[in-house]
Structure formats: C-alpha cells, structure tokens
Amino acid sequence: MSDPCVQFKDMKSYWDIPGMKAGVVTGKLAWSLLQFCKAKGFALPSFNCTGSSSCNAVLEAAAKIGMPAYIQFSEGGAAFFAGKGLPNDKGKLQASILGACAGAHYVRNVAPAYGIPVLVHSDHCAKKLLPWFDGMLEADEAFFAKHGEPLFSSHMLDLSEEPDV
C-alpha cells in the first residue's frame, strides 16, 4: 500500500494544496491539510474553546505564525459558550448543542479575516453525550443543504468507556 501523504512531500506550503483557502475547511480539503502536516512531520494541535475570546486567541496566534488553526468544542465548553444560565438537561444537552453550533458559526464568520485555514471539531463524545453529537450532526446536515459542506470539519465519537462485547 502506498503512502497517501507522499503527494505532499514536495509542496513547500499548505497553500500549495489545490483549493486551499482561508476560513473553515472540510471534507477532502481538510483531509489533504492533515496529510500535508503528516508528510512534513508536524502535528496540528487542537485547542478547546469556550467562547469567542478563546477562539480569537487561537486564530490570532495561528495567523501570527502562519499556520492553520484547529478549534474544537467539548460538550461542557460548548455549554459554556452558549451561557451557563441556559438549560442543559441530561438526555437533551440543548445548551451544549447550541453552544457548539454557535461556536462553529462564529469561527466560520471570523476565520477568513485571519487569512488561515481552520478546522472546526467536536471533542470526545462519549455514549452518554450522544444527544449532543446528534444535534451537531443535524446542524451539519442543515448547513450542508444550504452551503454544500458541513458546519463542522470533523467530530470525535469516543466509545472507549464502553465495555467490550
């Protein structure tokens, strides 16, 4: 099996990836960016954000060093993004859904101004958090219907706490 990252070996910059753009990247473009990073031997760190100020800090720092940004939202951090006063009932997680989606929309709106590619990700969704995961997938589908790409670049479903069957 050949190395899928070899195609990026001779590229000097992630801007050489066909179709690369400033702002949120998804699908094949996001995957190409991650393969480029692997081919060049560096990791793209992801940062949990809990509000617009932490999103801005990540975007500003990445832009200053000329690197892509990877912004992620945890279930609790997403609830904080929406506001601690909102209901976030077990089994519904409505504030967590709202906060993650609001954060993703926020990043989509401001990221192009920073002039760098950005991945937007949801962090570690355990089985007990599946309503949060489902809400984000519904938002992805609605965004896709209007814009031809999902709201988020990626999601992490983490079932490591589940017993082996």
Tab-separated table of N, CA and C in Angstrom:
chain	number	residue	atom	x	y	z
A	1	MET	N	0.854	-1.185	0.000
A	1	MET	CA	0.000	0.000	0.000
A	1	MET	C	0.895	1.243	0.000
A	2	SER	N	0.643	2.144	-0.893
A	2	SER	CA	1.472	3.346	-0.980
A	2	SER	C	1.064	4.371	0.068
A	3	ASP	N	1.982	5.227	0.416
A	3	ASP	CA	1.753	6.274	1.414
A	3	ASP	C	0.911	7.388	0.796
A	4	PRO	N	-0.296	7.639	1.326
A	4	PRO	CA	-1.147	8.692	0.742
A	4	PRO	C	-0.587	10.100	0.956
A	5	CYS	N	0.396	10.236	1.828
A	5	CYS	CA	0.959	11.559	2.115
A	5	CYS	C	2.098	11.923	1.170
A	6	VAL	N	2.580	10.959	0.371
A	6	VAL	CA	3.714	11.209	-0.496
A	6	VAL	C	3.446	12.332	-1.492
A	7	GLN	N	2.193	12.518	-1.886
A	7	GLN	CA	1.860	13.565	-2.854
A	7	GLN	C	2.160	14.968	-2.323
A	8	PHE	N	2.316	15.096	-1.015
A	8	PHE	CA	2.554	16.409	-0.407
A	8	PHE	C	4.030	16.652	-0.078
A	9	LYS	N	4.864	15.649	-0.281
A	9	LYS	CA	6.266	15.713	0.116
A	9	LYS	C	7.005	16.906	-0.491
A	10	ASP	N	6.753	17.207	-1.751
A	10	ASP	CA	7.494	18.266	-2.430
A	10	ASP	C	6.813	19.640	-2.352
A	11	MET	N	5.662	19.702	-1.741
A	11	MET	CA	4.983	21.002	-1.572
A	11	MET	C	5.714	21.807	-0.512
A	12	LYS	N	5.887	23.077	-0.755
A	12	LYS	CA	6.589	23.948	0.191
A	12	LYS	C	5.653	24.515	1.257
A	13	SER	N	4.376	24.657	0.936
A	13	SER	CA	3.432	25.301	1.834
A	13	SER	C	2.069	24.630	1.733
A	14	TYR	N	1.323	24.695	2.793
A	14	TYR	CA	-0.048	24.177	2.734
A	14	TYR	C	-0.880	24.963	1.721
A	15	TRP	N	-0.448	26.155	1.372
A	15	TRP	CA	-1.159	26.943	0.352
A	15	TRP	C	-1.011	26.317	-1.037
A	16	ASP	N	-0.054	25.404	-1.194
A	16	ASP	CA	0.114	24.700	-2.470
A	16	ASP	C	-0.903	23.583	-2.663
A	17	ILE	N	-1.649	23.237	-1.616
A	17	ILE	CA	-2.686	22.215	-1.740
A	17	ILE	C	-3.804	22.785	-2.616
A	18	PRO	N	-4.157	22.095	-3.689
A	18	PRO	CA	-5.216	22.614	-4.576
A	18	PRO	C	-6.515	22.901	-3.813
A	19	GLY	N	-7.033	24.105	-3.992
A	19	GLY	CA	-8.288	24.501	-3.364
A	19	GLY	C	-8.154	25.067	-1.961
A	20	MET	N	-6.935	25.083	-1.399
A	20	MET	CA	-6.772	25.583	-0.022
A	20	MET	C	-7.261	27.016	0.056
A	21	LYS	N	-7.903	27.343	1.192
A	21	LYS	CA	-8.494	28.669	1.365
A	21	LYS	C	-8.382	29.108	2.804
A	22	ALA	N	-8.516	30.389	3.012
A	22	ALA	CA	-8.634	30.916	4.367
A	22	ALA	C	-10.055	30.668	4.838
A	23	GLY	N	-10.202	30.305	6.092
A	23	GLY	CA	-11.513	30.003	6.650
A	23	GLY	C	-11.630	28.521	6.940
A	24	VAL	N	-12.825	28.085	7.295
A	24	VAL	CA	-13.053	26.694	7.680
A	24	VAL	C	-12.952	25.787	6.460
A	25	VAL	N	-12.189	24.715	6.617
A	25	VAL	CA	-12.047	23.710	5.564
A	25	VAL	C	-12.693	22.408	6.041
A	26	THR	N	-13.275	21.670	5.099
A	26	THR	CA	-13.958	20.425	5.409
A	26	THR	C	-13.629	19.384	4.346
A	27	GLY	N	-14.097	18.187	4.566
A	27	GLY	CA	-14.019	17.123	3.577
A	27	GLY	C	-12.615	16.824	3.086
A	28	LYS	N	-12.500	16.638	1.764
A	28	LYS	CA	-11.214	16.269	1.167
A	28	LYS	C	-10.149	17.334	1.402
A	29	LEU	N	-10.554	18.584	1.438
A	29	LEU	CA	-9.588	19.664	1.672
A	29	LEU	C	-9.018	19.583	3.089
A	30	ALA	N	-9.873	19.324	4.073
A	30	ALA	CA	-9.404	19.152	5.458
A	30	ALA	C	-8.490	17.934	5.556
A	31	TRP	N	-8.878	16.838	4.906
A	31	TRP	CA	-8.061	15.633	4.928
A	31	TRP	C	-6.703	15.890	4.255
A	32	SER	N	-6.699	16.615	3.158
A	32	SER	CA	-5.426	16.947	2.492
A	32	SER	C	-4.531	17.778	3.397
A	33	LEU	N	-5.116	18.697	4.149
A	33	LEU	CA	-4.331	19.512	5.078
A	33	LEU	C	-3.680	18.633	6.148
A	34	LEU	N	-4.422	17.682	6.686
A	34	LEU	CA	-3.860	16.781	7.699
A	34	LEU	C	-2.785	15.879	7.100
A	35	GLN	N	-2.981	15.421	5.877
A	35	GLN	CA	-1.959	14.616	5.212
A	35	GLN	C	-0.699	15.439	4.938
A	36	PHE	N	-0.875	16.712	4.571
A	36	PHE	CA	0.267	17.605	4.370
A	36	PHE	C	1.070	17.704	5.668
A	37	CYS	N	0.390	17.917	6.766
A	37	CYS	CA	1.074	18.021	8.062
A	37	CYS	C	1.875	16.758	8.354
A	38	LYS	N	1.270	15.609	8.112
A	38	LYS	CA	1.971	14.344	8.337
A	38	LYS	C	3.192	14.233	7.433
A	39	ALA	N	3.032	14.576	6.164
A	39	ALA	CA	4.142	14.489	5.216
A	39	ALA	C	5.295	15.398	5.616
A	40	LYS	N	4.970	16.523	6.221
A	40	LYS	CA	6.001	17.482	6.636
A	40	LYS	C	6.514	17.215	8.043
A	41	GLY	N	5.928	16.242	8.730
A	41	GLY	CA	6.439	15.827	10.031
A	41	GLY	C	6.055	16.724	11.195
A	42	PHE	N	4.900	17.354	11.118
A	42	PHE	CA	4.463	18.159	12.256
A	42	PHE	C	2.996	17.900	12.566
A	43	ALA	N	2.650	18.115	13.814
A	43	ALA	CA	1.270	17.943	14.253
A	43	ALA	C	0.543	19.276	14.162
A	44	LEU	N	-0.739	19.204	14.016
A	44	LEU	CA	-1.590	20.385	14.034
A	44	LEU	C	-2.370	20.321	15.346
A	45	PRO	N	-1.954	21.072	16.357
A	45	PRO	CA	-2.623	20.968	17.656
A	45	PRO	C	-4.043	21.530	17.610
A	46	SER	N	-4.896	20.916	18.410
A	46	SER	CA	-6.284	21.355	18.503
A	46	SER	C	-6.501	22.000	19.865
A	47	PHE	N	-7.266	23.083	19.879
A	47	PHE	CA	-7.488	23.844	21.106
A	47	PHE	C	-8.969	23.878	21.447
A	48	ASN	N	-9.303	23.480	22.680
A	48	ASN	CA	-10.676	23.584	23.168
A	48	ASN	C	-10.996	25.044	23.415
A	49	CYS	N	-12.090	25.502	22.859
A	49	CYS	CA	-12.504	26.896	23.032
A	49	CYS	C	-13.844	26.943	23.738
A	50	THR	N	-14.015	27.957	24.585
A	50	THR	CA	-15.226	28.078	25.394
A	50	THR	C	-15.954	29.395	25.163
A	51	GLY	N	-15.476	30.194	24.233
A	51	GLY	CA	-16.101	31.473	23.930
A	51	GLY	C	-15.377	32.148	22.785
A	52	SER	N	-15.901	33.295	22.378
A	52	SER	CA	-15.298	33.995	21.242
A	52	SER	C	-13.878	34.449	21.549
A	53	SER	N	-13.596	34.803	22.807
A	53	SER	CA	-12.239	35.277	23.121
A	53	SER	C	-11.205	34.167	22.980
A	54	SER	N	-11.538	32.937	23.371
A	54	SER	CA	-10.569	31.851	23.193
A	54	SER	C	-10.453	31.469	21.718
A	55	CYS	N	-11.549	31.538	20.970
A	55	CYS	CA	-11.468	31.314	19.516
A	55	CYS	C	-10.553	32.351	18.877
A	56	ASN	N	-10.751	33.610	19.249
A	56	ASN	CA	-9.928	34.688	18.686
A	56	ASN	C	-8.458	34.494	19.034
A	57	ALA	N	-8.166	34.074	20.262
A	57	ALA	CA	-6.778	33.869	20.680
A	57	ALA	C	-6.106	32.800	19.822
A	58	VAL	N	-6.803	31.702	19.587
A	58	VAL	CA	-6.247	30.629	18.751
A	58	VAL	C	-6.034	31.119	17.326
A	59	LEU	N	-7.029	31.784	16.771
A	59	LEU	CA	-6.915	32.278	15.399
A	59	LEU	C	-5.795	33.306	15.255
A	60	GLU	N	-5.696	34.209	16.215
A	60	GLU	CA	-4.649	35.234	16.151
A	60	GLU	C	-3.262	34.615	16.254
A	61	ALA	N	-3.085	33.693	17.189
A	61	ALA	CA	-1.775	33.056	17.346
A	61	ALA	C	-1.392	32.270	16.100
A	62	ALA	N	-2.333	31.509	15.547
A	62	ALA	CA	-2.041	30.736	14.342
A	62	ALA	C	-1.698	31.656	13.175
A	63	ALA	N	-2.450	32.736	13.030
A	63	ALA	CA	-2.173	33.678	11.940
A	63	ALA	C	-0.794	34.308	12.103
A	64	LYS	N	-0.414	34.642	13.341
A	64	LYS	CA	0.900	35.275	13.580
A	64	LYS	C	2.051	34.370	13.183
A	65	ILE	N	1.888	33.064	13.374
A	65	ILE	CA	2.978	32.158	12.993
A	65	ILE	C	2.769	31.536	11.612
A	66	GLY	N	1.665	31.908	10.951
A	66	GLY	CA	1.411	31.442	9.588
A	66	GLY	C	1.051	29.975	9.491
A	67	MET	N	0.315	29.490	10.472
A	67	MET	CA	-0.083	28.084	10.480
A	67	MET	C	-1.607	27.957	10.507
A	68	PRO	N	-2.125	26.827	10.044
A	68	PRO	CA	-3.559	26.579	10.170
A	68	PRO	C	-3.956	26.477	11.642
A	69	ALA	N	-5.223	26.652	11.925
A	69	ALA	CA	-5.742	26.520	13.288
A	69	ALA	C	-6.687	25.329	13.356
A	70	TYR	N	-6.750	24.741	14.540
A	70	TYR	CA	-7.652	23.620	14.796
A	70	TYR	C	-8.417	23.961	16.059
A	71	ILE	N	-9.670	24.331	15.916
A	71	ILE	CA	-10.509	24.731	17.045
A	71	ILE	C	-11.512	23.628	17.317
A	72	GLN	N	-11.615	23.259	18.601
A	72	GLN	CA	-12.588	22.225	18.945
A	72	GLN	C	-13.434	22.666	20.122
A	73	PHE	N	-14.589	22.035	20.210
A	73	PHE	CA	-15.534	22.312	21.282
A	73	PHE	C	-15.837	21.018	22.013
A	74	SER	N	-15.660	21.023	23.324
A	74	SER	CA	-16.081	19.902	24.161
A	74	SER	C	-17.540	20.117	24.532
A	75	GLU	N	-18.176	19.101	25.066
A	75	GLU	CA	-19.586	19.228	25.445
A	75	GLU	C	-19.760	20.299	26.520
A	76	GLY	N	-18.927	20.256	27.553
A	76	GLY	CA	-19.024	21.254	28.622
A	76	GLY	C	-18.620	22.641	28.166
A	77	GLY	N	-17.568	22.710	27.376
A	77	GLY	CA	-17.132	24.001	26.848
A	77	GLY	C	-18.159	24.614	25.920
A	78	ALA	N	-18.852	23.765	25.174
A	78	ALA	CA	-19.897	24.252	24.276
A	78	ALA	C	-21.059	24.827	25.075
A	79	ALA	N	-21.427	24.164	26.182
A	79	ALA	CA	-22.494	24.691	27.049
A	79	ALA	C	-22.084	26.040	27.609
A	80	PHE	N	-20.820	26.172	27.977
A	80	PHE	CA	-20.310	27.447	28.495
A	80	PHE	C	-20.369	28.521	27.415
A	81	PHE	N	-20.037	28.146	26.174
A	81	PHE	CA	-20.088	29.088	25.047
A	81	PHE	C	-21.494	29.666	24.907
A	82	ALA	N	-22.510	28.821	25.069
A	82	ALA	CA	-23.903	29.268	24.933
A	82	ALA	C	-24.342	30.104	26.130
A	83	GLY	N	-23.808	29.801	27.298
A	83	GLY	CA	-24.173	30.530	28.517
A	83	GLY	C	-24.603	29.577	29.605
A	84	LYS	N	-24.001	29.709	30.759
A	84	LYS	CA	-24.264	28.799	31.868
A	84	LYS	C	-25.698	28.884	32.389
A	85	GLY	N	-26.417	29.937	32.070
A	85	GLY	CA	-27.790	30.081	32.536
A	85	GLY	C	-28.814	29.317	31.720
A	86	LEU	N	-28.392	28.744	30.605
A	86	LEU	CA	-29.333	28.007	29.747
A	86	LEU	C	-29.504	26.569	30.233
A	87	PRO	N	-30.687	26.007	30.055
A	87	PRO	CA	-30.884	24.605	30.441
A	87	PRO	C	-30.038	23.681	29.571
A	88	ASN	N	-29.524	22.635	30.208
A	88	ASN	CA	-28.704	21.642	29.510
A	88	ASN	C	-29.051	20.269	30.075
A	89	ASP	N	-30.316	19.905	29.929
A	89	ASP	CA	-30.860	18.715	30.565
A	89	ASP	C	-30.188	17.436	30.081
A	90	LYS	N	-29.961	16.524	31.044
A	90	LYS	CA	-29.420	15.211	30.711
A	90	LYS	C	-30.349	14.553	29.693
A	91	GLY	N	-29.780	13.998	28.659
A	91	GLY	CA	-30.572	13.362	27.616
A	91	GLY	C	-30.989	14.309	26.495
A	92	LYS	N	-30.832	15.613	26.728
A	92	LYS	CA	-31.145	16.610	25.698
A	92	LYS	C	-29.907	17.414	25.325
A	93	LEU	N	-29.204	17.913	26.338
A	93	LEU	CA	-27.966	18.681	26.166
A	93	LEU	C	-28.137	19.859	25.212
A	94	GLN	N	-29.291	20.534	25.342
A	94	GLN	CA	-29.639	21.599	24.409
A	94	GLN	C	-28.660	22.772	24.442
A	95	ALA	N	-28.124	23.149	25.599
A	95	ALA	CA	-27.149	24.247	25.649
A	95	ALA	C	-25.829	23.832	24.993
A	96	SER	N	-25.454	22.580	25.167
A	96	SER	CA	-24.219	22.090	24.545
A	96	SER	C	-24.329	22.076	23.025
A	97	ILE	N	-25.490	21.676	22.512
A	97	ILE	CA	-25.716	21.701	21.061
A	97	ILE	C	-25.668	23.139	20.553
A	98	LEU	N	-26.410	24.008	21.241
A	98	LEU	CA	-26.462	25.410	20.836
A	98	LEU	C	-25.075	26.049	20.867
A	99	GLY	N	-24.327	25.802	21.936
A	99	GLY	CA	-23.000	26.404	22.070
A	99	GLY	C	-22.012	25.919	21.029
A	100	ALA	N	-22.012	24.607	20.758
A	100	ALA	CA	-21.092	24.074	19.744
A	100	ALA	C	-21.423	24.641	18.364
A	101	CYS	N	-22.711	24.701	18.057
A	101	CYS	CA	-23.118	25.233	16.748
A	101	CYS	C	-22.858	26.734	16.655
A	102	ALA	N	-23.129	27.456	17.736
A	102	ALA	CA	-22.835	28.897	17.746
A	102	ALA	C	-21.339	29.128	17.585
A	103	GLY	N	-20.531	28.315	18.258
A	103	GLY	CA	-19.078	28.434	18.129
A	103	GLY	C	-18.611	28.151	16.708
A	104	ALA	N	-19.161	27.110	16.102
A	104	ALA	CA	-18.782	26.771	14.725
A	104	ALA	C	-19.178	27.890	13.763
A	105	HIS	N	-20.378	28.436	13.944
A	105	HIS	CA	-20.807	29.561	13.094
A	105	HIS	C	-19.916	30.784	13.333
A	106	TYR	N	-19.575	31.040	14.578
A	106	TYR	CA	-18.698	32.173	14.888
A	106	TYR	C	-17.364	32.024	14.157
A	107	VAL	N	-16.764	30.846	14.294
A	107	VAL	CA	-15.463	30.602	13.644
A	107	VAL	C	-15.606	30.728	12.129
A	108	ARG	N	-16.671	30.202	11.575
A	108	ARG	CA	-16.886	30.326	10.128
A	108	ARG	C	-16.957	31.790	9.693
A	109	ASN	N	-17.519	32.635	10.532
A	109	ASN	CA	-17.655	34.052	10.175
A	109	ASN	C	-16.366	34.835	10.316
A	110	VAL	N	-15.561	34.545	11.326
A	110	VAL	CA	-14.364	35.364	11.561
A	110	VAL	C	-13.087	34.768	10.984
A	111	ALA	N	-13.016	33.460	10.819
A	111	ALA	CA	-11.770	32.813	10.392
A	111	ALA	C	-11.200	33.355	9.083
A	112	PRO	N	-12.005	33.618	8.055
A	112	PRO	CA	-11.405	34.127	6.813
A	112	PRO	C	-10.630	35.425	7.006
A	113	ALA	N	-11.041	36.244	7.955
A	113	ALA	CA	-10.349	37.512	8.199
A	113	ALA	C	-8.939	37.303	8.732
A	114	TYR	N	-8.682	36.145	9.325
A	114	TYR	CA	-7.342	35.849	9.851
A	114	TYR	C	-6.415	35.311	8.764
A	115	GLY	N	-6.968	34.962	7.609
A	115	GLY	CA	-6.144	34.574	6.467
A	115	GLY	C	-5.500	33.204	6.561
A	116	ILE	N	-6.081	32.301	7.349
A	116	ILE	CA	-5.526	30.955	7.501
A	116	ILE	C	-6.634	29.912	7.382
A	117	PRO	N	-6.268	28.688	6.984
A	117	PRO	CA	-7.250	27.610	7.018
A	117	PRO	C	-7.528	27.192	8.464
A	118	VAL	N	-8.758	26.773	8.730
A	118	VAL	CA	-9.166	26.400	10.084
A	118	VAL	C	-10.013	25.139	10.024
A	119	LEU	N	-9.740	24.227	10.928
A	119	LEU	CA	-10.593	23.062	11.121
A	119	LEU	C	-11.431	23.294	12.365
A	120	VAL	N	-12.714	22.929	12.324
A	120	VAL	CA	-13.619	23.042	13.474
A	120	VAL	C	-14.086	21.629	13.815
A	121	HIS	N	-13.876	21.250	15.078
A	121	HIS	CA	-14.006	19.853	15.503
A	121	HIS	C	-14.781	19.775	16.815
A	122	SER	N	-15.497	18.675	17.011
A	122	SER	CA	-16.089	18.410	18.329
A	122	SER	C	-15.221	17.371	19.030
A	123	ASP	N	-15.015	17.575	20.322
A	123	ASP	CA	-14.071	16.771	21.092
A	123	ASP	C	-14.776	15.659	21.860
A	124	HIS	N	-14.199	14.490	21.885
A	124	HIS	CA	-14.574	13.337	22.714
A	124	HIS	C	-16.044	13.262	23.104
A	125	CYS	N	-16.843	12.670	22.266
A	125	CYS	CA	-18.260	12.458	22.574
A	125	CYS	C	-18.450	11.026	23.037
A	126	ALA	N	-18.673	10.859	24.344
A	126	ALA	CA	-18.959	9.550	24.920
A	126	ALA	C	-20.420	9.173	24.662
A	127	LYS	N	-20.769	7.920	24.893
A	127	LYS	CA	-22.123	7.432	24.647
A	127	LYS	C	-23.172	8.274	25.368
A	128	LYS	N	-22.874	8.683	26.600
A	128	LYS	CA	-23.843	9.465	27.375
A	128	LYS	C	-24.075	10.855	26.776
A	129	LEU	N	-23.216	11.267	25.856
A	129	LEU	CA	-23.328	12.583	25.216
A	129	LEU	C	-23.892	12.506	23.800
A	130	LEU	N	-24.427	11.359	23.421
A	130	LEU	CA	-24.928	11.198	22.051
A	130	LEU	C	-25.984	12.222	21.637
A	131	PRO	N	-26.842	12.725	22.538
A	131	PRO	CA	-27.757	13.784	22.100
A	131	PRO	C	-27.012	15.023	21.580
A	132	TRP	N	-25.882	15.339	22.187
A	132	TRP	CA	-25.035	16.452	21.728
A	132	TRP	C	-24.509	16.151	20.320
A	133	PHE	N	-23.991	14.947	20.149
A	133	PHE	CA	-23.462	14.506	18.857
A	133	PHE	C	-24.550	14.575	17.783
A	134	ASP	N	-25.731	14.032	18.106
A	134	ASP	CA	-26.841	14.038	17.148
A	134	ASP	C	-27.250	15.457	16.772
A	135	GLY	N	-27.272	16.369	17.752
A	135	GLY	CA	-27.624	17.759	17.473
A	135	GLY	C	-26.635	18.427	16.532
A	136	MET	N	-25.344	18.132	16.722
A	136	MET	CA	-24.333	18.698	15.821
A	136	MET	C	-24.444	18.112	14.421
A	137	LEU	N	-24.753	16.818	14.333
A	137	LEU	CA	-24.926	16.205	13.011
A	137	LEU	C	-26.136	16.796	12.291
A	138	GLU	N	-27.204	17.079	13.026
A	138	GLU	CA	-28.368	17.741	12.417
A	138	GLU	C	-27.977	19.126	11.889
A	139	ALA	N	-27.158	19.842	12.659
A	139	ALA	CA	-26.690	21.157	12.218
A	139	ALA	C	-25.793	21.021	10.986
A	140	ASP	N	-24.956	19.981	10.960
A	140	ASP	CA	-24.124	19.719	9.784
A	140	ASP	C	-24.994	19.504	8.545
A	141	GLU	N	-26.038	18.701	8.695
A	141	GLU	CA	-26.919	18.407	7.563
A	141	GLU	C	-27.645	19.656	7.078
A	142	ALA	N	-28.132	20.465	8.007
A	142	ALA	CA	-28.835	21.696	7.622
A	142	ALA	C	-27.888	22.664	6.923
A	143	PHE	N	-26.661	22.792	7.448
A	143	PHE	CA	-25.676	23.679	6.842
A	143	PHE	C	-25.300	23.158	5.452
A	144	PHE	N	-25.133	21.845	5.349
A	144	PHE	CA	-24.784	21.235	4.067
A	144	PHE	C	-25.862	21.504	3.018
A	145	ALA	N	-27.111	21.407	3.415
A	145	ALA	CA	-28.218	21.635	2.476
A	145	ALA	C	-28.173	23.039	1.887
A	146	LYS	N	-27.679	24.005	2.660
A	146	LYS	CA	-27.624	25.393	2.192
A	146	LYS	C	-26.297	25.756	1.541
A	147	HIS	N	-25.184	25.134	2.000
A	147	HIS	CA	-23.854	25.595	1.594
A	147	HIS	C	-22.976	24.542	0.913
A	148	GLY	N	-23.452	23.303	0.843
A	148	GLY	CA	-22.684	22.268	0.154
A	148	GLY	C	-21.530	21.693	0.945
A	149	GLU	N	-21.442	22.005	2.224
A	149	GLU	CA	-20.439	21.414	3.114
A	149	GLU	C	-20.988	21.443	4.534
A	150	PRO	N	-20.486	20.552	5.410
A	150	PRO	CA	-20.992	20.528	6.781
A	150	PRO	C	-20.524	21.745	7.586
A	151	LEU	N	-21.215	22.020	8.672
A	151	LEU	CA	-20.850	23.120	9.564
A	151	LEU	C	-19.493	22.864	10.199
A	152	PHE	N	-19.269	21.652	10.664
A	152	PHE	CA	-18.015	21.257	11.319
A	152	PHE	C	-17.110	20.543	10.326
A	153	SER	N	-15.816	20.591	10.585
A	153	SER	CA	-14.862	19.835	9.772
A	153	SER	C	-14.868	18.365	10.154
A	154	SER	N	-15.032	18.089	11.469
A	154	SER	CA	-14.968	16.710	11.956
A	154	SER	C	-15.595	16.616	13.339
A	155	HIS	N	-15.881	15.370	13.728
A	155	HIS	CA	-16.413	15.060	15.053
A	155	HIS	C	-15.666	13.847	15.598
A	156	MET	N	-15.549	13.779	16.930
A	156	MET	CA	-14.928	12.617	17.552
A	156	MET	C	-15.954	11.873	18.395
A	157	LEU	N	-16.292	10.670	17.966
A	157	LEU	CA	-17.136	9.781	18.748
A	157	LEU	C	-16.193	8.873	19.528
A	158	ASP	N	-16.208	8.970	20.844
A	158	ASP	CA	-15.264	8.258	21.708
A	158	ASP	C	-16.040	7.272	22.576
A	159	LEU	N	-15.989	6.008	22.202
A	159	LEU	CA	-16.690	4.983	22.961
A	159	LEU	C	-15.719	4.144	23.791
A	160	SER	N	-14.580	4.722	24.155
A	160	SER	CA	-13.564	3.987	24.915
A	160	SER	C	-14.025	3.596	26.315
A	161	GLU	N	-15.019	4.287	26.855
A	161	GLU	CA	-15.532	3.940	28.186
A	161	GLU	C	-16.521	2.782	28.129
A	162	GLU	N	-16.931	2.380	26.951
A	162	GLU	CA	-17.909	1.311	26.814
A	162	GLU	C	-17.236	-0.041	26.976
A	163	PRO	N	-17.933	-0.972	27.614
A	163	PRO	CA	-17.349	-2.302	27.797
A	163	PRO	C	-17.212	-3.029	26.472
A	164	ASP	N	-16.185	-3.873	26.378
A	164	ASP	CA	-16.016	-4.719	25.189
A	164	ASP	C	-17.113	-5.775	25.204
A	165	VAL	N	-17.640	-6.048	24.035
A	165	VAL	CA	-18.728	-7.029	23.946
A	165	VAL	C	-18.202	-8.297	23.329
